[in-house]
Amino acid sequence: DAGVTQSPTHLIKTRGQQVTLRCSPKSGHDTVSWYQQALGQGPQFIFQYYEEEERQRGNFPDRFSGHQFPNYSSELNVNALLLGDSALYLCASSSYTDRVLNEQFFGPGTRLTVL
Amino acid sequence: GEDVEQSLFLSVREGDSSVINCTYTDSSSTYLYWYKQEPGAGLQLLTYIFSNMDMKQDQRLTVLLNKKDKHLSLRIADTQTGDSAIYFCAESIKSSGSARQLTFGSGTQLTVLP
């Protein structure tokens, strides 16, 4: 049983470019959350998707957008990249029926470097 | 507001007990969690505690919750070098509808000395 997978592992972009990160949830999970983890910090919640809709959003600008597909996989898009967007981007999956416990399983992350 | 605070560093000798502390702010949190992150890796859920419990034990891990003071701790018995990692506490906050999000602390770097 594959856990949460993310691609790519590493990515280097320049300021102003756009990037798309991908995530496949753990088998049996239907909810995907995205987090940004800057160096030396804890993960910061970006948004959560369920039933192909954004259900809640953290304090991130509209440059950050996402999508969820019918197979529950998800993409995170960031437009007009800034140097400050350099971070580890983590995807976590969970089950909506288990939303009170909110047990989230994390992928290994995508390391984004903006030059 | 939402804020989870942890001390940044902890060093212990192999075989000793480690205690990592955390304070949180949202009294409506139903569950609180401890995650472990090894270098270059994602987060691994170690354990969680329901907010109406005071203590939970899981093998070498003991979680203590003081809901009045909003204080959470993780005790690792017989700490091993493989326990060296960053430990995050997190609370689950209800935001909109039935959706909940995790809010993390900044992490505690645990170093186990031989």
PDB file of N, CA, C and O in Angstrom, chain A residues 34-37 43-47 54 57-65 76 78 84-85 87 89:
ATOM      1  N   TRP A  34      -2.365  20.924   1.900  1.00  0.00           N
ATOM      2  CA  TRP A  34      -1.021  21.364   1.509  1.00  0.00           C
ATOM      3  C   TRP A  34      -0.465  22.281   2.590  1.00  0.00           C
ATOM      4  O   TRP A  34      -1.180  23.116   3.155  1.00  0.00           O
ATOM      5  N   TYR A  35       0.850  22.121   2.834  1.00  0.00           N
ATOM      6  CA  TYR A  35       1.547  22.929   3.827  1.00  0.00           C
ATOM      7  C   TYR A  35       2.847  23.467   3.231  1.00  0.00           C
ATOM      8  O   TYR A  35       3.481  22.807   2.409  1.00  0.00           O
ATOM      9  N   GLN A  36       3.237  24.643   3.703  1.00  0.00           N
ATOM     10  CA  GLN A  36       4.533  25.215   3.348  1.00  0.00           C
ATOM     11  C   GLN A  36       5.406  25.189   4.587  1.00  0.00           C
ATOM     12  O   GLN A  36       4.988  25.668   5.638  1.00  0.00           O
ATOM     13  N   GLN A  37       6.609  24.625   4.465  1.00  0.00           N
ATOM     14  CA  GLN A  37       7.527  24.599   5.598  1.00  0.00           C
ATOM     15  C   GLN A  37       8.807  25.332   5.218  1.00  0.00           C
ATOM     16  O   GLN A  37       9.641  24.809   4.480  1.00  0.00           O
ATOM     17  N   PRO A  43       5.412  23.496   9.692  1.00  0.00           N
ATOM     18  CA  PRO A  43       4.556  23.615   8.498  1.00  0.00           C
ATOM     19  C   PRO A  43       3.436  24.630   8.714  1.00  0.00           C
ATOM     20  O   PRO A  43       2.860  24.699   9.798  1.00  0.00           O
ATOM     21  N   GLN A  44       3.154  25.407   7.674  1.00  0.00           N
ATOM     22  CA  GLN A  44       2.062  26.379   7.680  1.00  0.00           C
ATOM     23  C   GLN A  44       0.983  25.902   6.700  1.00  0.00           C
ATOM     24  O   GLN A  44       1.285  25.609   5.543  1.00  0.00           O
ATOM     25  N   PHE A  45      -0.239  25.873   7.161  1.00  0.00           N
ATOM     26  CA  PHE A  45      -1.359  25.374   6.362  1.00  0.00           C
ATOM     27  C   PHE A  45      -1.655  26.313   5.199  1.00  0.00           C
ATOM     28  O   PHE A  45      -1.841  27.521   5.408  1.00  0.00           O
ATOM     29  N   ILE A  46      -1.742  25.740   3.983  1.00  0.00           N
ATOM     30  CA  ILE A  46      -2.069  26.544   2.796  1.00  0.00           C
ATOM     31  C   ILE A  46      -3.548  26.399   2.478  1.00  0.00           C
ATOM     32  O   ILE A  46      -4.298  27.377   2.499  1.00  0.00           O
ATOM     33  N   PHE A  47      -3.978  25.188   2.150  1.00  0.00           N
ATOM     34  CA  PHE A  47      -5.393  24.916   1.916  1.00  0.00           C
ATOM     35  C   PHE A  47      -5.654  23.422   1.938  1.00  0.00           C
ATOM     36  O   PHE A  47      -4.729  22.606   1.988  1.00  0.00           O
ATOM     37  N   GLU A  54     -11.982  23.473  -2.807  1.00  0.00           N
ATOM     38  CA  GLU A  54     -11.193  24.026  -1.711  1.00  0.00           C
ATOM     39  C   GLU A  54     -12.119  24.228  -0.516  1.00  0.00           C
ATOM     40  O   GLU A  54     -13.068  25.012  -0.597  1.00  0.00           O
ATOM     41  N   ARG A  57      -8.846  27.508   3.801  1.00  0.00           N
ATOM     42  CA  ARG A  57      -7.637  28.130   3.314  1.00  0.00           C
ATOM     43  C   ARG A  57      -6.920  28.819   4.450  1.00  0.00           C
ATOM     44  O   ARG A  57      -7.550  29.449   5.293  1.00  0.00           O
ATOM     45  N   GLY A  58      -5.604  28.719   4.466  1.00  0.00           N
ATOM     46  CA  GLY A  58      -4.803  29.445   5.436  1.00  0.00           C
ATOM     47  C   GLY A  58      -4.503  30.842   4.931  1.00  0.00           C
ATOM     48  O   GLY A  58      -5.063  31.308   3.931  1.00  0.00           O
ATOM     49  N   ASN A  59      -3.580  31.505   5.591  1.00  0.00           N
ATOM     50  CA  ASN A  59      -3.270  32.894   5.287  1.00  0.00           C
ATOM     51  C   ASN A  59      -2.232  32.981   4.165  1.00  0.00           C
ATOM     52  O   ASN A  59      -1.097  33.419   4.381  1.00  0.00           O
ATOM     53  N   PHE A  60      -2.623  32.590   2.985  1.00  0.00           N
ATOM     54  CA  PHE A  60      -1.730  32.638   1.819  1.00  0.00           C
ATOM     55  C   PHE A  60      -2.419  33.429   0.716  1.00  0.00           C
ATOM     56  O   PHE A  60      -3.637  33.371   0.563  1.00  0.00           O
ATOM     57  N   PRO A  61      -1.622  34.166  -0.088  1.00  0.00           N
ATOM     58  CA  PRO A  61      -2.212  34.998  -1.146  1.00  0.00           C
ATOM     59  C   PRO A  61      -2.797  34.152  -2.280  1.00  0.00           C
ATOM     60  O   PRO A  61      -2.542  32.951  -2.383  1.00  0.00           O
ATOM     61  N   ASP A  62      -3.540  34.841  -3.149  1.00  0.00           N
ATOM     62  CA  ASP A  62      -4.194  34.169  -4.268  1.00  0.00           C
ATOM     63  C   ASP A  62      -3.224  33.590  -5.282  1.00  0.00           C
ATOM     64  O   ASP A  62      -3.635  32.822  -6.169  1.00  0.00           O
ATOM     65  N   ARG A  63      -1.944  33.964  -5.177  1.00  0.00           N
ATOM     66  CA  ARG A  63      -0.936  33.366  -6.072  1.00  0.00           C
ATOM     67  C   ARG A  63      -0.858  31.845  -5.869  1.00  0.00           C
ATOM     68  O   ARG A  63      -0.387  31.119  -6.726  1.00  0.00           O
ATOM     69  N   PHE A  64      -1.311  31.415  -4.702  1.00  0.00           N
ATOM     70  CA  PHE A  64      -1.337  29.989  -4.380  1.00  0.00           C
ATOM     71  C   PHE A  64      -2.731  29.457  -4.717  1.00  0.00           C
ATOM     72  O   PHE A  64      -3.737  29.951  -4.167  1.00  0.00           O
ATOM     73  N   SER A  65      -2.774  28.489  -5.608  1.00  0.00           N
ATOM     74  CA  SER A  65      -4.057  27.898  -5.976  1.00  0.00           C
ATOM     75  C   SER A  65      -3.876  26.389  -6.091  1.00  0.00           C
ATOM     76  O   SER A  65      -2.746  25.891  -6.135  1.00  0.00           O
ATOM     77  N   LEU A  76      -0.765  21.706  -6.508  1.00  0.00           N
ATOM     78  CA  LEU A  76      -0.588  23.033  -5.929  1.00  0.00           C
ATOM     79  C   LEU A  76       0.115  23.878  -6.974  1.00  0.00           C
ATOM     80  O   LEU A  76       1.148  23.482  -7.508  1.00  0.00           O
ATOM     81  N   VAL A  78       1.687  27.716  -7.873  1.00  0.00           N
ATOM     82  CA  VAL A  78       2.117  29.009  -7.347  1.00  0.00           C
ATOM     83  C   VAL A  78       2.538  29.876  -8.529  1.00  0.00           C
ATOM     84  O   VAL A  78       3.413  29.492  -9.308  1.00  0.00           O
ATOM     85  N   GLY A  84      10.800  34.442  -1.349  1.00  0.00           N
ATOM     86  CA  GLY A  84      10.249  33.952  -0.089  1.00  0.00           C
ATOM     87  C   GLY A  84       9.390  32.711  -0.228  1.00  0.00           C
ATOM     88  O   GLY A  84       8.981  32.129   0.779  1.00  0.00           O
ATOM     89  N   ASP A  85       9.111  32.303  -1.467  1.00  0.00           N
ATOM     90  CA  ASP A  85       8.346  31.066  -1.679  1.00  0.00           C
ATOM     91  C   ASP A  85       9.240  29.833  -1.588  1.00  0.00           C
ATOM     92  O   ASP A  85       8.744  28.704  -1.606  1.00  0.00           O
ATOM     93  N   ALA A  87      10.860  26.893  -0.104  1.00  0.00           N
ATOM     94  CA  ALA A  87      10.433  26.133   1.075  1.00  0.00           C
ATOM     95  C   ALA A  87      10.259  24.676   0.689  1.00  0.00           C
ATOM     96  O   ALA A  87      10.353  24.306  -0.482  1.00  0.00           O
ATOM     97  N   TYR A  89       7.431  21.984   0.411  1.00  0.00           N
ATOM     98  CA  TYR A  89       5.974  21.933   0.300  1.00  0.00           C
ATOM     99  C   TYR A  89       5.519  20.507   0.584  1.00  0.00           C
ATOM    100  O   TYR A  89       5.911  19.561  -0.100  1.00  0.00           O
TER     101      TYR A  89
END
